Tab-separated table of C-alpha atoms in Angstrom:
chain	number	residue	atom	x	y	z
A	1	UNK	CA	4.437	10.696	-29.841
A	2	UNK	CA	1.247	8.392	-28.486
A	3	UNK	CA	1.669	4.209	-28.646
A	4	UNK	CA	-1.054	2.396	-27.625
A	5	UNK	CA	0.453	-0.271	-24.506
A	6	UNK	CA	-0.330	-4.001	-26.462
A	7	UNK	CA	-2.614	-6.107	-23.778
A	8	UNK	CA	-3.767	-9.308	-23.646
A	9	UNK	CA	-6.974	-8.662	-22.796
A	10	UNK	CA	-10.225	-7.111	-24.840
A	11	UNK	CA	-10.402	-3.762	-22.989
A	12	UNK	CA	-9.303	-0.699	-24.906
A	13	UNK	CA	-5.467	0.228	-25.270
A	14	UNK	CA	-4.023	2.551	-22.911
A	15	UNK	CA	-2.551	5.101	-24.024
A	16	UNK	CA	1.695	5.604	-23.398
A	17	UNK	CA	3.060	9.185	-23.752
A	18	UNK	CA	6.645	9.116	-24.812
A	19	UNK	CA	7.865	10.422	-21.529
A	20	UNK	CA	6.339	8.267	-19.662
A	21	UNK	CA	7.649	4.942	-21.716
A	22	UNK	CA	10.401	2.949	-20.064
A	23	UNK	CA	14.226	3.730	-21.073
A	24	UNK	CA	15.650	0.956	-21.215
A	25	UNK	CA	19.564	0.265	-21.850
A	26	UNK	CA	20.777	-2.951	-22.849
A	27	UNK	CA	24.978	-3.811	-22.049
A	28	UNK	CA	25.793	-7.321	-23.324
A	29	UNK	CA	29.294	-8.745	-25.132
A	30	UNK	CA	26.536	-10.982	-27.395
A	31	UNK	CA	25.648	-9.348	-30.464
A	32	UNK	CA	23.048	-12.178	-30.644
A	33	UNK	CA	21.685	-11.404	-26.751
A	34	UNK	CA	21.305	-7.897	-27.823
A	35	UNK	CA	19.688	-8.419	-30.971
A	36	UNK	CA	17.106	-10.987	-29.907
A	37	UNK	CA	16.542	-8.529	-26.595
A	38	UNK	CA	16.106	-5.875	-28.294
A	39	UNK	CA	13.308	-7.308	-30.766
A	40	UNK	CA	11.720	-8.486	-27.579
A	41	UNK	CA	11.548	-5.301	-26.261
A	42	UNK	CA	10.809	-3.190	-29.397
A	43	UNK	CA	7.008	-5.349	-29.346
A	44	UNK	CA	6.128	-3.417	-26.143
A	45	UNK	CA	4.661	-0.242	-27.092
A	46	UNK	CA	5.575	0.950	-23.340
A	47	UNK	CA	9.184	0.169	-23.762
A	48	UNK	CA	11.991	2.345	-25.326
A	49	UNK	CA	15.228	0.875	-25.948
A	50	UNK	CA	17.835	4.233	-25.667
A	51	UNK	CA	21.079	1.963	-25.995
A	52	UNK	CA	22.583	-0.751	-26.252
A	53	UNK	CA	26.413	-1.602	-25.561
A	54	UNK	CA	28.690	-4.362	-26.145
A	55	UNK	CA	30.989	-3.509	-23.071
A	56	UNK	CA	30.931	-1.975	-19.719
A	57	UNK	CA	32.743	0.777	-20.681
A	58	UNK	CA	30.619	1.820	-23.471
A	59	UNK	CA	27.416	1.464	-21.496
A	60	UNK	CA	28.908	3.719	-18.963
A	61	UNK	CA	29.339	6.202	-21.961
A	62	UNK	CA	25.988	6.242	-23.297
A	63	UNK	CA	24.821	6.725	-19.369
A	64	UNK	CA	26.393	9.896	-19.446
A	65	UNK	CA	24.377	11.046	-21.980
A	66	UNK	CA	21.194	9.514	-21.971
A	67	UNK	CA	18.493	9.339	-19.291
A	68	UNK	CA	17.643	5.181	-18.207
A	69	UNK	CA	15.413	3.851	-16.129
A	70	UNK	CA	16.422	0.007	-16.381
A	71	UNK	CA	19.884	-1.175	-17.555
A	72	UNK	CA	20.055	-4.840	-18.399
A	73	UNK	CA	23.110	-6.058	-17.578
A	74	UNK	CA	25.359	-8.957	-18.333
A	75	UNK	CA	28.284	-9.766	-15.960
A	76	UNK	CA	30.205	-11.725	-17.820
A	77	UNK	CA	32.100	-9.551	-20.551
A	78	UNK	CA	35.421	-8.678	-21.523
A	79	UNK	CA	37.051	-5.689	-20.138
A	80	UNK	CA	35.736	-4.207	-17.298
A	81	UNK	CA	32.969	-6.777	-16.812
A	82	UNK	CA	29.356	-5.789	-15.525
A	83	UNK	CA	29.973	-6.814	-11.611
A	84	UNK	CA	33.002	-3.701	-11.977
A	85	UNK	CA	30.730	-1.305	-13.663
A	86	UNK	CA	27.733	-1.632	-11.094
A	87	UNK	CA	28.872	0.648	-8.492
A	88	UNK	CA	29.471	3.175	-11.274
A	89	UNK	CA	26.470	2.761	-12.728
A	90	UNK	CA	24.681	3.343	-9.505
A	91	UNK	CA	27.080	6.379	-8.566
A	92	UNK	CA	26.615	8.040	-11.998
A	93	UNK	CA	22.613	7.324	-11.779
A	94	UNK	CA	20.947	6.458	-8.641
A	95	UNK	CA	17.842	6.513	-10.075
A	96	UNK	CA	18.201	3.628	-12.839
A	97	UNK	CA	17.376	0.119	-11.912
A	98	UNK	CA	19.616	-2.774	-12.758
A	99	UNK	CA	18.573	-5.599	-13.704
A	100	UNK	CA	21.640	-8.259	-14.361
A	101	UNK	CA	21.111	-10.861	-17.010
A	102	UNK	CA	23.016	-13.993	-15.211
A	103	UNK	CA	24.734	-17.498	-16.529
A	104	UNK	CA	23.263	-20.534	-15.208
A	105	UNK	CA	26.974	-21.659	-13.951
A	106	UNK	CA	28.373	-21.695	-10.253
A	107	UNK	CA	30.582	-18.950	-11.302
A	108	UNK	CA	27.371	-16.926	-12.763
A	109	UNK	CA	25.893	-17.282	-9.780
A	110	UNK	CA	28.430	-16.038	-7.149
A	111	UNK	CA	28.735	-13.330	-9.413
A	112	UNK	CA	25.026	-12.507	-9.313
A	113	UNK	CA	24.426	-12.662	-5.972
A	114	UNK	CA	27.116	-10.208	-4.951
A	115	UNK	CA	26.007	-7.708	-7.382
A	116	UNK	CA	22.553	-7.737	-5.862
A	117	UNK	CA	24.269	-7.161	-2.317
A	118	UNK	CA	25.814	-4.151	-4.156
A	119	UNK	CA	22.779	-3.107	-5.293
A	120	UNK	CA	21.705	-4.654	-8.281
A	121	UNK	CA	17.917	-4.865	-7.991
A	122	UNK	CA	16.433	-7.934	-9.632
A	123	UNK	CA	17.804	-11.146	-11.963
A	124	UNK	CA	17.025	-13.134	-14.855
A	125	UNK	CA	18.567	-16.089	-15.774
A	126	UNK	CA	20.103	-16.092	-19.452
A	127	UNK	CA	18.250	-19.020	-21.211
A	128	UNK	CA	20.046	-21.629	-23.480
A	129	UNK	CA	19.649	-21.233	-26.996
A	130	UNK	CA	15.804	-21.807	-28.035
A	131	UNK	CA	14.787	-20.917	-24.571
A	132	UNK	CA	13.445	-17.006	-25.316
A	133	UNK	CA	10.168	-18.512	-25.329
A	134	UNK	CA	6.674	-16.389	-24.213
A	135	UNK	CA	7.332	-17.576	-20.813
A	136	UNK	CA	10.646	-16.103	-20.554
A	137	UNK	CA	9.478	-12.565	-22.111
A	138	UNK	CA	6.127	-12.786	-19.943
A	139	UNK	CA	8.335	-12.705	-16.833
A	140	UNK	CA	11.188	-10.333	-18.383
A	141	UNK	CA	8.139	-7.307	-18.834
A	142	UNK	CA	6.682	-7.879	-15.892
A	143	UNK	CA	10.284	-7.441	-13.962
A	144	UNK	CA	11.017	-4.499	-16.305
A	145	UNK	CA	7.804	-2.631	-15.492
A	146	UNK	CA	7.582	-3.163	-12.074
A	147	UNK	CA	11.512	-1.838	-11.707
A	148	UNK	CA	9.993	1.618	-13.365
A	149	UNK	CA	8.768	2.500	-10.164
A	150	UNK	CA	6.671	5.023	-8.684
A	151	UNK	CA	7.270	8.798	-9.912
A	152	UNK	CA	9.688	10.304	-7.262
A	153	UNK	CA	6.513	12.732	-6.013
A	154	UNK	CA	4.501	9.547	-5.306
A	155	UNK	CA	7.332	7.872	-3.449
A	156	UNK	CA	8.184	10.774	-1.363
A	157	UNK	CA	4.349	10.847	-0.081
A	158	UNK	CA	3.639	7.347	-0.097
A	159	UNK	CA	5.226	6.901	3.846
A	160	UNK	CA	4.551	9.916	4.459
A	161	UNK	CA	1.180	9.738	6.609
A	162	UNK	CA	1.780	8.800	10.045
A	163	UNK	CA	2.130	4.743	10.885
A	164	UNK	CA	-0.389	4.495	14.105
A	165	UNK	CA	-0.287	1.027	14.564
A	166	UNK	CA	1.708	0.597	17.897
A	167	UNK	CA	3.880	-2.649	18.035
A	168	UNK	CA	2.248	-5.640	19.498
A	169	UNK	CA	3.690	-8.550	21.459
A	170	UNK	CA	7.037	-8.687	22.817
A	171	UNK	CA	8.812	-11.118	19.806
A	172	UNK	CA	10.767	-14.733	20.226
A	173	UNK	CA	11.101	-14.724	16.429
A	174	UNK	CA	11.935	-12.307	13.802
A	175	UNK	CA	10.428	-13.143	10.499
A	176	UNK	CA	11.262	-11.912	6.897
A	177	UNK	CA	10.325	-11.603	3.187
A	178	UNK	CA	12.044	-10.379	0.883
A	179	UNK	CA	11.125	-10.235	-3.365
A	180	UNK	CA	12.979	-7.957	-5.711
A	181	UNK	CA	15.818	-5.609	-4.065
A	182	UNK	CA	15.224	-7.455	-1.314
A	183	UNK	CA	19.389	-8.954	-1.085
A	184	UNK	CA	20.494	-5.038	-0.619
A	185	UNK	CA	18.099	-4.218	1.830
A	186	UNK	CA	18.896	-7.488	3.944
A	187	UNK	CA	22.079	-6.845	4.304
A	188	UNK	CA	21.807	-3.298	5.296
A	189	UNK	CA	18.901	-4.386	7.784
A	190	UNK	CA	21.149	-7.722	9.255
A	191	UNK	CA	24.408	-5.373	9.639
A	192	UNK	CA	22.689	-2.958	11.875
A	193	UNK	CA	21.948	-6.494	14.268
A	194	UNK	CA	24.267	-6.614	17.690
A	195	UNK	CA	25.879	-9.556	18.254
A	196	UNK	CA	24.161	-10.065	21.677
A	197	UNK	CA	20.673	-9.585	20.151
A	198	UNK	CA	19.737	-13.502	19.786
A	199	UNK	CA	16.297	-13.980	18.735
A	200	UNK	CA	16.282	-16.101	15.824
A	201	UNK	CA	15.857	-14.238	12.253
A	202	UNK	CA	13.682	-16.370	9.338
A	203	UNK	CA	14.180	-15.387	5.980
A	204	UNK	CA	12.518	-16.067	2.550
A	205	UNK	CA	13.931	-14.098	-0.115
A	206	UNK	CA	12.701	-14.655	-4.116
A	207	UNK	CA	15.950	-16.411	-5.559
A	208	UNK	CA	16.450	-19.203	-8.043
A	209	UNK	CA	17.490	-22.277	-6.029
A	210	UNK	CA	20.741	-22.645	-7.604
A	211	UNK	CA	21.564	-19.408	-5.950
A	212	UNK	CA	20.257	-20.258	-2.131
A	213	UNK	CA	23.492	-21.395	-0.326
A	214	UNK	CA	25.783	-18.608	-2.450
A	215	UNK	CA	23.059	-15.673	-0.591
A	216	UNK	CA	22.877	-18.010	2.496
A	217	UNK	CA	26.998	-17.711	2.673
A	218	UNK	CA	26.418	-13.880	2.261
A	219	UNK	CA	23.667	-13.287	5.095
A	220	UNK	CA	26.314	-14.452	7.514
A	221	UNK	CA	28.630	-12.647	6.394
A	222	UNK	CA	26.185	-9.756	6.378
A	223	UNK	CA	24.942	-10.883	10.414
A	224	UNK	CA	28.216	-12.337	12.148
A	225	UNK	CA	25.595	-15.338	13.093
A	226	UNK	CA	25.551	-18.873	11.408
A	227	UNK	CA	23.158	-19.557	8.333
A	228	UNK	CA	20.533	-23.002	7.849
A	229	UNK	CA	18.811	-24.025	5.134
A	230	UNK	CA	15.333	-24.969	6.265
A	231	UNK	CA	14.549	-28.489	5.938
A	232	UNK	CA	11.985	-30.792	7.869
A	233	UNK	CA	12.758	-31.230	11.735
A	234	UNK	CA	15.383	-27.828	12.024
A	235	UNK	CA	15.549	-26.660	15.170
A	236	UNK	CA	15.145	-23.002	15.141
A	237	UNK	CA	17.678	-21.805	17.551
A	238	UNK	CA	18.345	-18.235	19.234
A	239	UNK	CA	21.314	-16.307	17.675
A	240	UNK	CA	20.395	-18.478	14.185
A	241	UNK	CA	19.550	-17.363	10.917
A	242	UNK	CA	17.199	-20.003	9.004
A	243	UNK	CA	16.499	-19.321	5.353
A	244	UNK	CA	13.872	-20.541	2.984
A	245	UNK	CA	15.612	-22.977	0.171
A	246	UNK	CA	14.376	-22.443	-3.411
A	247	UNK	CA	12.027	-25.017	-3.928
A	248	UNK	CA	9.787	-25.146	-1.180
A	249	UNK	CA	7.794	-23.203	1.401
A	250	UNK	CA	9.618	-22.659	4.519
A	251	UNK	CA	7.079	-23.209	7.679
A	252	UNK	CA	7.114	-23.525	11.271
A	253	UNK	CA	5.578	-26.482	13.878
A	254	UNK	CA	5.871	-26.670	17.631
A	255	UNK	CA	6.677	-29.262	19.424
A	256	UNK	CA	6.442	-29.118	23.044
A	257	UNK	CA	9.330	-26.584	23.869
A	258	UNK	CA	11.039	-27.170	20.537
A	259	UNK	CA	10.484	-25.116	17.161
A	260	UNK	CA	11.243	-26.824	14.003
A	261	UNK	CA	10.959	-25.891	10.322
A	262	UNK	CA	9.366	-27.709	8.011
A	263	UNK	CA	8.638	-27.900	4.162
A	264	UNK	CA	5.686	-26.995	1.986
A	265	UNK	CA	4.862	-27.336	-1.332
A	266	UNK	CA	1.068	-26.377	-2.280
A	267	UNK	CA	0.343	-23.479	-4.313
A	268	UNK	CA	-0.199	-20.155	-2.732
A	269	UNK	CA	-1.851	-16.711	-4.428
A	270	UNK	CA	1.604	-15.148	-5.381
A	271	UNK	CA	2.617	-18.129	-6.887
A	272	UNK	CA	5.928	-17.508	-5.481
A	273	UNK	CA	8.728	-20.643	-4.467
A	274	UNK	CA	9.587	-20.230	-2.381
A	275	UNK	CA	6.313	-17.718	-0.859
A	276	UNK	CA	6.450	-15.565	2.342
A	277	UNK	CA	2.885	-16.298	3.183
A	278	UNK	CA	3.287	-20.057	4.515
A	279	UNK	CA	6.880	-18.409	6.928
A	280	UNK	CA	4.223	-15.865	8.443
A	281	UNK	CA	1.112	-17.863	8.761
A	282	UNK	CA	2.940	-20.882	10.714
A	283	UNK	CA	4.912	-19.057	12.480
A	284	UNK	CA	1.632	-16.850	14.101
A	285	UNK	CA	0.323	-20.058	15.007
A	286	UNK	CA	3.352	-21.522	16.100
A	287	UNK	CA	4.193	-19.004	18.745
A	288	UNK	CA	0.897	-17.464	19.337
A	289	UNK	CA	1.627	-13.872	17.828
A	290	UNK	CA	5.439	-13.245	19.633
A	291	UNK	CA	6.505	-12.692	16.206
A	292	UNK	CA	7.881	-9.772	14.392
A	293	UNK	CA	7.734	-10.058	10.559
A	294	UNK	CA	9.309	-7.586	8.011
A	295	UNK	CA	8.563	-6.852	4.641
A	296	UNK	CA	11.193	-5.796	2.372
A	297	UNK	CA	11.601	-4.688	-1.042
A	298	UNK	CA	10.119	-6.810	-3.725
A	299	UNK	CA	7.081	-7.118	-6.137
A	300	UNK	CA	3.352	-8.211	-6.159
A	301	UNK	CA	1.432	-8.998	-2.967
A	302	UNK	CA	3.530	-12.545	-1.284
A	303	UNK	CA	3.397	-11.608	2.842
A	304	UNK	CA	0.244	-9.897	2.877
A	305	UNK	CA	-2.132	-12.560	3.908
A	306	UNK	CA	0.166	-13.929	6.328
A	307	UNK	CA	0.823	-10.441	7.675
A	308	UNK	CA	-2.801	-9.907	8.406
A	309	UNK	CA	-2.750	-13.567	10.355
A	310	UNK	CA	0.351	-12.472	12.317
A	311	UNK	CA	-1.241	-8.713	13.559
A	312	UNK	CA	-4.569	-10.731	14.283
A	313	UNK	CA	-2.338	-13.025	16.803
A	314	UNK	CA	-0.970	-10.122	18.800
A	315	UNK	CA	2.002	-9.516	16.356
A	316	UNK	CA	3.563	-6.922	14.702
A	317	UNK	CA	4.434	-6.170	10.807
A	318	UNK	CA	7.448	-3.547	9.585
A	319	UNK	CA	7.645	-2.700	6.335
A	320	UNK	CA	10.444	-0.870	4.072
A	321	UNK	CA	9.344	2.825	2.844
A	322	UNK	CA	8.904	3.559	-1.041
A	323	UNK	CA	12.179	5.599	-1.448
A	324	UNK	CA	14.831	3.466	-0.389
A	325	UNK	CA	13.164	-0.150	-2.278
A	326	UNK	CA	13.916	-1.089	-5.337
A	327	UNK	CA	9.826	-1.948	-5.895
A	328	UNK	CA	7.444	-0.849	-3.646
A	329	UNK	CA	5.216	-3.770	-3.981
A	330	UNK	CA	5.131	-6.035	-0.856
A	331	UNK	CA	6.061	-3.417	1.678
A	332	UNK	CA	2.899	-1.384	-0.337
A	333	UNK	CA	0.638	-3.631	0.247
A	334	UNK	CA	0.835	-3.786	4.312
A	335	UNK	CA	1.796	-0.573	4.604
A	336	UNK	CA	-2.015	1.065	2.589
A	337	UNK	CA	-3.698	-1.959	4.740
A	338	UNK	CA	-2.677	-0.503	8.028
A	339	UNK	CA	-0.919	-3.275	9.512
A	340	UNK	CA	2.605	-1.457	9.508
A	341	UNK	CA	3.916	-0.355	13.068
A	342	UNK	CA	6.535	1.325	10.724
A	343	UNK	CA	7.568	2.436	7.582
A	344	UNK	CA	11.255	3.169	7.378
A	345	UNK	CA	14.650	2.125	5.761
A	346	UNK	CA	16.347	-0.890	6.324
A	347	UNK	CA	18.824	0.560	8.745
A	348	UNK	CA	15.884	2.114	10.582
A	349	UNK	CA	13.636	-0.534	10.497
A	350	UNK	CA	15.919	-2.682	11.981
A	351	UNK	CA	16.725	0.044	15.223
A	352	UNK	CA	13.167	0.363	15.703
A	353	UNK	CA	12.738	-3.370	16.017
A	354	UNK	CA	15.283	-3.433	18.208
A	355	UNK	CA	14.091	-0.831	20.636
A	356	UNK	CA	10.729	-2.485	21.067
A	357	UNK	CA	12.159	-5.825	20.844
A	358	UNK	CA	12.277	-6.647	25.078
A	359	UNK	CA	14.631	-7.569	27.495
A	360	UNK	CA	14.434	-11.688	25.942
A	361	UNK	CA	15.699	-10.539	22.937
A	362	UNK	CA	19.377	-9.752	23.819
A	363	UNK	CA	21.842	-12.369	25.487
């Protein structure tokens, strides 16, 4: 079977083997949820809804028989509840991106952030009656696609040419951004962190606000070091995480001795809030290149500009390899420009950086 993949443009159809449409599983106690999801879905000639469930249970049942590439997941049911199933889900197949369907409460969100540390890959908020708008869908396909992936040939090559860039200046700051998968691969990345390595470690990760302090709370678990929410006039100190909050850019001024954060707001290319671009291109200027940034996993292009700013100003730029990201999008983008010194796991990244981090670094 041929469908033609529906576009909003005027250039010719493309057209979508069956094979190569997305499987797509949806587990959800709402009949309603499922229905109006499913109808969603069913307008996307690239999309191919394989199941749907109304528990965890029987989604793990249809999993053992059918092949999935995204399961969209609801934590919040009866029984066994989504946030129990995950880990079996992932266990049973490694290969099928979750993407968890979350409530707008506290609760929802506690929830949700814990199941991406588990490794759920990406969220979307579950709107309020009325609010399935285009908007809503827009984003939902785009997140859906991008979780497809690269075929498991392309991943396996895509590091696979050797990273010549050597490192550049010795870092006083560590610098990260983070998009979709990105919450997994930060904690495995802060974990691998000694407690006597002290240079300060900058984060902005893709989150909803209401979720920022519940995945602030978690990186320090994650790092054994003390979380802050950037705000204008926070002193970035050594041994300190500082992260991004949700509705602003997170960027760096110096003042005499003393680094401080500050907040942005103008629009940037990605169109992210809060955007890695503003962290990376401050903090270059800031400290004149002694910065190391990372690029985790997570969609589109946000970092890459500010990358390029940082390796012009003596720094360096890691990135996370195809294989182990949930989307190979940001860490992509630096890795094809050349401006990678590596391209490695979280884990790995995060020994490399500290081998070539300097004697400063540590306590």
């Amino acid at each position: 079977m041929v469908a033609a993949l529906r576009r909003d443009t005027a250039e010719e159809p493309v057209e979508v083997t069956e094979d190569k449409r997305v499987k797509i599983m949806l587990v959800d106690d709402s009949l309603t949820v499922r229905t109006v999801f499913s109808r969603m879905l069913a307008k996307e000639a690239d999309f191919n809804v394989v199941a749907t469930a109304s528990t965890a249970e029987r989604g793990l049942d249809e999993l053992r028989s059918q092949t999935v590439d995204v399961v969209m997941l609801d934590l919040e049911m009866p029984g066994m509840g989504g946030l129990e199933a995950l880990p079996k889900i992932l266990e049973m197949s490694p290969s099928t991106k979750v993407l968890v369907i979350s409530s707008l409460t506290a609760e929802g969100a506690e929830h949700t952030v814990e199941a991406l540390r588990m490794g759920a890959a990406d969220t979307m908020l579950k709107p309020r009656p009325g609010g399935f708008d285009d908007d809503y869908r827009d984003q939902l396909m785009d997140k859906i696609r991008a979780l497809k992936g690269l075929p498991a040939e392309v991943a396996k090559r895509a590091c696979a040419r050797p990273v010549s860039r050597r490192a550049g200046k010795q870092p006083q700051v560590i610098a990260i951004g983070a998009s979709t998968g990105g919450i997994h691969a930060l904690n495995l990345f802060l974990r691998k962190l000694p407690k006597d390595f002290m240079l300060p470690v900058l984060i902005t990760q893709h989150l909803p606000s209401s979720f920022i302090p519940v995945f602030a709370r978690q990186m320090e678990v994650a790092s054994g070091r003390q979380a802050i929410l950037a705000d204008e006039g926070v002193e970035i100190e050594r041994g300190k995480l500082i992260i991004a909050p949700g509705h602003g850019h997170m960027v760096v001024r110096r003042r005499g001795t003393r680094y401080e954060t500050g907040l942005a707001y103008h629009p940037v290319k990605s169109g992210c809030t809060p955007s890695v671009d503003p962290m990376f291109e401050s903090l270059a200027e800031a400290y004149d290149g002694e910065v190391t940034g990372v690029l985790l996993s997570g969609m589109g292009r946000d970092g890459t500009e500010g990358a390029e700013i940082i390796v012009k100003a003596g720094g360096s730029i890691y990135a996370q390899d195809a294989q182990s990201c949930a989307v190979w999008g940001m860490p992509r983008a630096v890795t094809e420009m050349g401006l990678a010194t590596a391209c490695l796991p979280p884990e790995e990244l995060a020994q490399s950086i500290l081998e070539k981090a300097g004697a400063q670094a540590w306590r």
